[in-house]
Coordinates of C-alpha atoms and ligand atoms in Angstrom, one line a residue:
M1 CA 0.0 -0.1 0.2
S2 CA 1.6 3.2 -1.1
D3 CA 2.0 6.1 1.4
D4 CA -0.4 8.3 -0.4
A5 CA -3.4 5.6 -0.3
P6 CA -6.7 7.3 0.3
K7 CA -7.8 6.5 3.9
Y8 CA -9.1 3.0 3.9
S9 CA -11.3 1.3 6.7
F10 CA -10.0 -1.0 9.5
E11 CA -10.6 -4.3 7.6
T12 CA -8.6 -3.1 4.6
L13 CA -5.8 -1.8 6.7
Q14 CA -5.6 -4.9 9.1
I15 CA -4.3 -6.8 5.7
H16 CA -2.3 -4.1 3.7
A17 CA -0.9 -1.4 6.2
G18 CA 2.8 -1.4 6.2
A19 CA 3.0 -4.2 3.6
Q20 CA 4.4 -4.0 -0.2
P21 CA 5.1 -6.7 -2.5
D22 CA 8.4 -7.8 -1.9
P23 CA 10.7 -5.7 -4.4
T24 CA 13.1 -8.5 -5.2
T25 CA 10.9 -11.4 -5.7
G26 CA 7.3 -10.2 -5.9
A27 CA 6.3 -12.4 -3.1
R28 CA 2.8 -11.0 -2.0
Q29 CA 3.0 -12.1 1.5
T30 CA 5.5 -10.2 3.9
P31 CA 8.5 -12.6 4.0
I32 CA 10.3 -13.7 7.2
Y33 CA 13.7 -12.1 7.0
Q34 CA 15.4 -14.4 9.2
N35 CA 18.4 -12.1 9.2
T36 CA 20.8 -10.2 11.9
G37 CA 23.0 -7.8 9.9
Y38 CA 22.3 -5.7 6.7
V39 CA 25.0 -4.7 4.3
F40 CA 25.8 -0.8 4.0
R41 CA 26.3 0.3 0.8
D42 CA 29.4 2.4 1.7
A43 CA 30.9 3.9 4.8
D44 CA 28.7 7.1 4.5
H45 CA 25.6 5.0 4.3
A46 CA 26.6 3.1 7.6
A47 CA 27.7 6.4 9.3
A48 CA 24.3 8.1 8.1
L49 CA 22.3 4.9 9.4
F50 CA 24.0 5.1 12.9
N51 CA 23.6 8.9 13.0
L52 CA 19.7 8.3 12.6
Q53 CA 20.1 10.7 9.4
E54 CA 18.7 8.0 7.2
V55 CA 16.0 5.3 7.8
G56 CA 17.2 1.7 7.2
F57 CA 18.4 -1.6 8.7
I58 CA 21.5 -2.0 10.9
Y59 CA 21.0 -4.9 13.0
S60 CA 17.9 -7.0 13.9
R61 CA 18.0 -5.9 17.6
L62 CA 17.1 -2.6 16.4
T63 CA 14.7 -3.6 13.8
N64 CA 14.0 -6.1 11.1
P65 CA 12.1 -5.5 7.8
T66 CA 9.5 -8.4 8.9
V67 CA 9.0 -6.6 12.4
S68 CA 9.0 -3.1 10.6
V69 CA 6.0 -4.1 8.7
L70 CA 4.3 -5.2 12.0
Q71 CA 5.3 -2.0 13.6
E72 CA 3.7 0.0 10.7
R73 CA 0.7 -2.2 10.7
V74 CA -0.3 -1.7 14.5
A75 CA 0.5 2.1 14.4
T76 CA -1.8 2.5 11.4
L77 CA -4.4 0.3 13.3
E78 CA -4.0 2.4 16.6
G79 CA -3.8 5.8 14.5
G80 CA -0.4 6.3 16.0
V81 CA 2.8 7.9 14.2
G82 CA 5.2 5.0 14.9
A83 CA 5.6 1.8 17.1
T84 CA 8.3 -0.2 18.6
A85 CA 7.9 -4.0 18.6
C86 CA 9.7 -6.1 21.1
S87 CA 9.6 -9.6 22.7
S88 CA 6.6 -9.6 24.9
G89 CA 3.9 -7.4 26.5
H90 CA 6.1 -7.1 29.6
A91 CA 9.0 -6.0 27.5
A92 CA 6.8 -3.3 26.0
Q93 CA 5.9 -2.1 29.3
I94 CA 9.3 -1.5 30.5
L95 CA 10.4 0.1 27.0
A96 CA 7.3 2.4 27.3
L97 CA 8.5 3.5 30.6
L98 CA 12.1 3.9 29.8
P99 CA 12.3 7.2 28.0
L100 CA 10.4 8.8 30.7
M101 CA 11.5 7.5 34.0
G102 CA 14.6 8.1 36.2
P103 CA 15.6 6.9 39.7
G104 CA 12.9 8.3 42.2
D105 CA 10.3 8.8 39.5
N106 CA 6.8 7.3 39.8
I107 CA 3.9 6.3 37.6
V108 CA 0.3 6.1 38.9
V109 CA -1.4 2.9 37.7
S110 CA -4.9 1.3 38.1
T111 CA -5.4 -1.4 40.6
R112 CA -7.3 -3.2 37.7
L113 CA -4.4 -4.6 36.0
Y114 CA -3.0 -8.0 34.8
G115 CA -1.5 -9.9 37.7
G116 CA 1.8 -10.1 36.3
T117 CA 1.8 -6.2 35.6
V118 CA 0.8 -5.7 39.2
T119 CA 4.0 -7.8 40.3
Q120 CA 6.2 -6.0 37.8
F121 CA 5.1 -2.6 38.7
S122 CA 5.1 -3.0 42.6
Q123 CA 8.1 -5.2 42.8
T124 CA 10.5 -5.5 39.8
I125 CA 10.8 -1.7 38.7
K126 CA 11.7 -0.8 42.2
R127 CA 15.3 -2.2 41.5
F128 CA 15.5 0.7 38.6
G129 CA 14.6 3.1 41.4
W130 CA 11.1 3.6 40.1
E131 CA 7.9 3.3 42.0
A132 CA 4.1 2.7 41.0
K133 CA 1.5 4.1 42.9
F134 CA -1.8 1.9 42.7
V135 CA -5.3 3.9 42.9
D136 CA -8.8 2.9 41.9
F137 CA -9.1 4.7 38.5
D138 CA -13.0 5.0 39.1
D139 CA -12.0 7.6 41.9
R140 CA -10.8 10.4 39.8
G141 CA -9.9 12.5 42.6
A142 CA -7.6 9.8 43.9
V143 CA -5.9 9.5 40.5
S144 CA -5.5 13.3 40.8
R145 CA -4.1 13.3 44.1
A146 CA -1.6 10.5 43.7
C147 CA 0.3 12.4 41.1
T148 CA 3.3 14.2 42.5
K149 CA 6.0 16.2 40.9
K150 CA 7.8 12.9 40.1
T151 CA 4.8 11.2 38.5
K152 CA 5.9 10.6 34.8
A153 CA 3.0 8.9 33.6
I154 CA -0.4 7.5 34.3
F155 CA -1.0 3.6 33.5
C156 CA -4.2 1.6 32.9
E157 CA -5.8 -1.3 30.9
A158 CA -8.6 -0.2 28.3
I159 CA -10.4 -3.4 29.3
A160 CA -8.9 -4.8 32.4
N161 CA -7.6 -8.2 32.6
P162 CA -9.3 -10.4 34.3
G163 CA -12.4 -8.6 35.2
G164 CA -13.2 -6.9 31.9
H165 CA -13.6 -3.4 33.7
V166 CA -13.7 -0.6 31.2
T167 CA -11.6 2.2 32.1
D168 CA -13.0 5.9 31.6
L169 CA -10.3 6.9 29.3
P170 CA -11.5 10.4 28.6
A171 CA -11.7 11.2 32.3
I172 CA -8.2 9.8 32.8
A173 CA -6.7 11.5 30.1
K174 CA -7.8 14.8 31.3
I175 CA -6.2 14.2 34.6
A176 CA -3.0 13.4 32.6
E177 CA -3.3 16.6 30.6
R178 CA -3.7 18.7 33.8
K179 CA -1.0 17.0 35.3
G180 CA 1.5 17.4 32.1
V181 CA 2.2 13.6 31.6
P182 CA 1.3 11.1 29.3
L183 CA -1.4 8.4 29.8
I184 CA -0.4 5.1 28.6
V185 CA -3.1 2.4 27.8
D186 CA -2.6 -1.4 27.6
N187 CA -4.9 -2.2 24.8
T188 CA -4.4 -5.8 24.8
T189 CA -7.8 -7.1 25.7
A190 CA -9.6 -4.5 23.8
T191 CA -7.4 -4.4 20.5
P192 CA -7.7 -1.5 18.2
Y193 CA -10.8 -3.1 16.6
L194 CA -12.9 -2.5 19.7
C195 CA -11.3 0.5 21.2
R196 CA -8.7 3.1 19.9
P197 CA -7.6 4.8 23.0
F198 CA -5.8 7.8 21.0
E199 CA -9.3 8.9 20.2
H200 CA -10.2 9.2 23.8
G201 CA -7.0 11.3 24.7
A202 CA -4.2 8.4 25.4
H203 CA -0.9 9.4 24.4
I204 CA 0.9 5.9 24.3
V205 CA -0.7 2.3 23.9
V206 CA 1.0 -0.8 24.6
H207 CA 0.2 -4.5 23.7
S208 CA 0.7 -7.9 24.4
T209 CA 0.6 -9.1 20.9
T210 CA 0.8 -12.7 22.3
K211 CA -2.8 -12.3 22.7
Y212 CA -5.7 -11.2 20.2
L213 CA -3.5 -9.6 17.5
S214 CA -1.4 -12.7 16.9
G215 CA -4.6 -14.8 17.8
N216 CA -3.6 -18.3 17.7
G217 CA -1.6 -18.8 20.8
T218 CA 1.5 -19.4 18.8
S219 CA 3.8 -16.2 19.2
M220 CA 5.0 -14.2 22.2
G221 CA 5.3 -10.4 21.4
G222 CA 4.6 -6.9 22.6
I223 CA 4.6 -3.3 21.0
V224 CA 4.5 0.3 22.1
V225 CA 2.7 2.6 19.8
D226 CA 3.0 6.3 20.0
S227 CA 0.4 8.9 19.0
G228 CA 2.9 11.6 18.6
T229 CA 0.7 14.1 20.3
F230 CA 2.4 14.5 23.5
D231 CA 4.7 17.7 23.9
W232 CA 7.9 16.3 25.4
S233 CA 9.4 19.8 25.6
A234 CA 6.6 21.5 27.4
S235 CA 8.2 20.9 30.7
D236 CA 11.6 19.7 32.2
K237 CA 10.0 16.4 33.2
F238 CA 11.2 14.3 30.4
P239 CA 15.0 15.2 30.0
S240 CA 15.7 11.9 27.9
L241 CA 13.7 13.2 25.2
S242 CA 13.8 17.1 25.7
Q243 CA 17.4 17.5 26.5
P244 CA 20.7 16.2 25.0
E245 CA 20.9 12.3 25.7
P246 CA 24.2 11.1 26.7
A247 CA 23.4 7.6 25.7
Y248 CA 23.1 8.9 22.0
H249 CA 26.1 11.4 21.7
G250 CA 24.0 14.2 23.2
L251 CA 21.3 14.0 20.5
K252 CA 18.1 15.9 21.4
F253 CA 15.4 13.4 20.4
H254 CA 12.3 15.9 20.5
E255 CA 14.0 18.8 18.8
T256 CA 15.4 16.4 16.0
F257 CA 12.5 14.2 15.3
G258 CA 9.5 16.0 16.5
P259 CA 6.6 13.5 16.7
L260 CA 8.6 10.4 16.0
A261 CA 11.0 11.2 18.9
Y262 CA 9.5 8.7 21.5
T263 CA 9.6 5.8 18.8
L264 CA 13.1 6.4 17.6
H265 CA 14.3 6.8 21.4
G266 CA 12.4 3.4 21.7
H267 CA 14.7 1.9 19.0
A268 CA 17.8 3.7 19.4
I269 CA 17.9 3.5 23.1
G270 CA 15.5 1.1 24.4
L271 CA 15.9 -1.9 22.0
R272 CA 19.6 -1.3 21.5
D273 CA 20.6 -1.3 25.5
L274 CA 17.7 -3.4 26.9
G275 CA 17.6 -5.9 23.8
P276 CA 14.4 -7.4 23.9
C277 CA 13.7 -7.4 20.2
Q278 CA 11.0 -9.4 18.6
S279 CA 11.8 -12.4 16.3
P280 CA 10.8 -12.1 12.7
Q281 CA 9.4 -15.4 12.7
N282 CA 7.0 -14.0 15.6
A283 CA 6.3 -10.9 13.6
F284 CA 5.2 -12.9 10.8
Q285 CA 2.8 -15.1 12.8
T286 CA 1.4 -11.9 14.5
L287 CA 0.9 -10.2 10.9
L288 CA -1.1 -13.3 9.8
G289 CA -3.0 -13.1 12.9
I290 CA -3.8 -9.3 12.4
E291 CA -5.2 -10.1 8.8
T292 CA -8.3 -11.4 10.3
L293 CA -8.5 -9.6 13.7
S294 CA -11.8 -7.8 13.1
L295 CA -13.5 -11.1 12.2
R296 CA -12.3 -12.6 15.2
M297 CA -13.1 -9.8 17.5
E298 CA -16.7 -10.0 16.2
R299 CA -17.0 -13.8 16.9
H300 CA -15.1 -13.5 20.2
C301 CA -17.5 -10.8 21.4
E302 CA -20.7 -12.5 20.1
N303 CA -19.8 -15.8 21.8
A304 CA -18.6 -14.1 25.2
L305 CA -22.0 -12.3 25.4
K306 CA -24.1 -15.3 24.7
I307 CA -22.1 -17.4 27.2
A308 CA -21.8 -14.7 30.0
T309 CA -25.9 -14.3 29.4
W310 CA -26.1 -18.0 30.1
L311 CA -24.1 -18.0 33.1
E312 CA -25.7 -14.8 34.5
N313 CA -29.0 -16.7 34.5
D314 CA -27.5 -20.0 36.1
E315 CA -28.1 -20.5 39.7
R316 CA -24.7 -22.2 40.4
I317 CA -23.2 -18.8 39.5
E318 CA -23.1 -15.9 41.9
S319 CA -22.3 -13.0 39.6
V320 CA -20.6 -12.4 36.2
S321 CA -18.3 -9.7 35.5
Y322 CA -18.6 -8.9 31.9
A323 CA -18.9 -5.2 30.4
G324 CA -21.0 -6.4 27.6
L325 CA -23.9 -7.5 30.0
K326 CA -26.5 -4.8 30.8
S327 CA -26.2 -5.7 34.4
S328 CA -22.4 -4.5 34.4
P329 CA -21.7 -1.3 36.2
V330 CA -19.8 -0.3 33.3
F331 CA -22.1 -1.2 30.4
R332 CA -22.7 2.3 29.3
R333 CA -19.0 3.1 29.3
A334 CA -18.4 0.0 27.4
R335 CA -20.9 1.0 24.8
K336 CA -19.2 4.4 24.3
L337 CA -15.6 3.4 24.2
C338 CA -16.0 -0.1 22.7
P339 CA -19.0 0.0 20.5
K340 CA -18.3 -3.1 18.8
G341 CA -18.1 -5.2 21.8
A342 CA -16.7 -5.9 25.2
S343 CA -13.9 -8.5 23.9
G344 CA -13.8 -12.2 24.9
L345 CA -12.5 -11.9 28.4
F346 CA -14.6 -12.0 31.5
T347 CA -14.8 -13.5 34.9
F348 CA -17.5 -15.1 36.9
K349 CA -17.8 -16.1 40.6
V350 CA -19.0 -19.7 41.3
K351 CA -21.2 -20.4 44.3
G352 CA -18.9 -23.3 45.7
G353 CA -16.0 -20.9 46.1
Y354 CA -12.3 -21.4 45.8
E355 CA -12.6 -25.5 45.6
A356 CA -15.4 -25.4 43.2
C357 CA -13.5 -23.1 40.9
R358 CA -10.3 -25.4 41.1
K359 CA -12.5 -28.4 40.2
L360 CA -14.4 -26.6 37.4
V361 CA -11.2 -26.1 35.4
E362 CA -10.3 -29.6 35.8
E363 CA -13.6 -30.8 34.5
V364 CA -14.3 -28.8 31.4
N365 CA -13.2 -30.6 28.2
I366 CA -13.3 -28.2 25.3
F367 CA -12.1 -25.3 27.5
S368 CA -8.1 -25.5 28.1
H369 CA -6.6 -24.9 31.3
V370 CA -4.1 -22.2 30.1
A371 CA -2.6 -19.2 31.4
N372 CA -3.0 -17.1 28.3
L373 CA -6.0 -15.2 26.5
G374 CA -7.0 -14.3 23.0
D375 CA -6.6 -17.6 21.4
T376 CA -8.9 -19.1 18.8
R377 CA -9.5 -21.9 21.6
S378 CA -11.6 -20.9 24.7
L379 CA -9.4 -21.0 27.8
I380 CA -10.0 -21.1 31.5
I381 CA -8.0 -20.4 34.7
H382 CA -8.6 -19.8 38.1
S383 CA -6.6 -16.4 38.5
A384 CA -6.1 -16.4 42.3
S385 CA -4.2 -19.7 42.5
T386 CA -2.3 -18.8 39.2
T387 CA -2.0 -15.6 37.3
H388 CA -2.7 -13.5 40.3
R389 CA -1.1 -15.9 43.1
Q390 CA 1.8 -13.6 43.9
L391 CA -1.0 -10.7 44.9
S392 CA -2.0 -10.2 48.5
P393 CA -5.9 -10.9 49.2
E394 CA -6.6 -7.4 48.9
Q395 CA -4.7 -7.0 45.6
Q396 CA -6.4 -9.8 44.0
E397 CA -10.1 -8.4 45.1
A398 CA -9.1 -5.2 43.7
A399 CA -7.8 -6.7 40.5
G400 CA -11.1 -8.8 40.2
A401 CA -9.5 -12.0 40.9
G402 CA -10.9 -13.2 44.2
P403 CA -10.7 -16.9 45.4
D404 CA -14.2 -17.7 44.0
V405 CA -13.6 -16.2 40.6
V406 CA -12.8 -18.2 37.4
R407 CA -11.4 -16.3 34.2
V408 CA -12.4 -17.3 30.8
S409 CA -11.1 -16.4 27.4
I410 CA -13.9 -17.3 25.0
G411 CA -12.7 -18.6 21.7
L412 CA -14.2 -18.9 18.2
E413 CA -15.7 -22.5 18.9
N414 CA -19.5 -23.0 18.5
A415 CA -21.0 -21.2 21.7
D416 CA -23.6 -23.8 22.3
D417 CA -20.8 -26.3 22.7
L418 CA -19.0 -24.1 25.0
I419 CA -22.1 -23.7 27.3
A420 CA -22.8 -27.3 27.3
D421 CA -19.0 -28.0 28.3
L422 CA -19.4 -25.2 31.3
D423 CA -22.6 -26.9 32.2
Q424 CA -21.3 -30.3 32.6
G425 CA -18.3 -29.0 34.3
L426 CA -20.2 -27.0 36.9
T427 CA -22.3 -30.3 37.6
A428 CA -19.1 -32.0 38.0
A429 CA -17.5 -29.2 40.2
L430 CA -20.2 -28.8 42.6
T431 CA -21.2 -32.7 43.4
Ligands
LIG1 C1 -3.5 -7.3 29.6 C2 -1.8 -7.7 29.6 N1 -0.9 -6.9 29.4 C3 0.3 -7.6 29.4 C4 0.6 -9.0 29.6 C5 2.1 -9.3 29.5 O1 2.3 -9.8 28.1 P1 3.1 -11.1 27.9 O2 2.8 -12.2 28.5 O3 3.3 -10.9 26.3 O4 4.6 -10.7 28.3 C6 -0.7 -9.8 29.6 C7 -0.4 -11.2 29.8 O5 -1.1 -12.1 30.2 C8 -1.7 -9.1 29.9 O6 -3.0 -10.1 29.9

């Protein structure tokens, strides 16, 4: 697709954005460039690439032609100016923060996050001298009060894993604007087909591409997408972007690259020095997945709504947390921010509590007992004893992953077959 192409719709862009027929062979599908180094034309060309004066390939830790198509595709689908693909969703979160943070700085983050992210933010980032302040993002006053002079970003998930709670992105974006910091949104569960955080005021989006974007449970990956709208030079908060950067011979990223500053920093410093690059094989698999994203998300949402509705009416179930249900406290918000559906992920409470939940995950047949989401296959897990195990009971409750909660990622199978499977599983678990 050429750069001056007219504005195409999501369904067209998910197949074409960033890709051209291979100029050498004419291959129509993006090839897997299983390659590390790239031959320079001459010494001047090499120097220009290292000086970031010319765009091109140097070494696959920085970028690779297959990975580069993935970056352009996801940036286009999110409505951003650039993207940095990396090895996992967790790597994306660290890469997203690196240009912003220094020792002593903090981020204000939602309590409703994937359990691994809660641990990464509450424990591991302390080793960099960074701190995360956990706040209920439905309490705007608390979010605002948590921000200090040392706050460098606000972070949340658009649709939170596991409880499917939808964050009020426009309200949180307003707080971020007032505080002069970027709003970073993890859009893994929603995907850009269901929600486009930049349209609601977010500045940066991160994904675990491991989930719905790759879609088949084959490939780990992450990506950081920049909207290009944040003014890094408006204050002295972001010296790595607005001041001479010693890690790149004094380059002033924002002054030199304007809206592309954050993305180029992600490649030139983040990937170069931390090294979590995405493999070309995984980028290829993820590109294949993205080609059918809209179709899959429609079916994930349709199946999830049907199954959540059935569960809600079953007497063995205490409650269902799914933003697509009219009974959800965030139903209206979900309709506004994710008008095409509330994704395929949700939780429910089983009346038999902790033991019944553990039995249910063993008794189902079609559902796989797996710590993943966004697969074509339906997946089930008891979060409190697995993905959210490292959290305190209070943190588990706040994240929507209490002891009597089961999380399901509804796949693309026949919804009636899935209901029958849950029905027999619940019967077995409760007798
Ligand atoms: C919402 C969300 N963000 C981030 C991650 C981390 O992604 P990865 O497992 O690719 O590192 C996950 C993983 O489950 C997730 O569900």
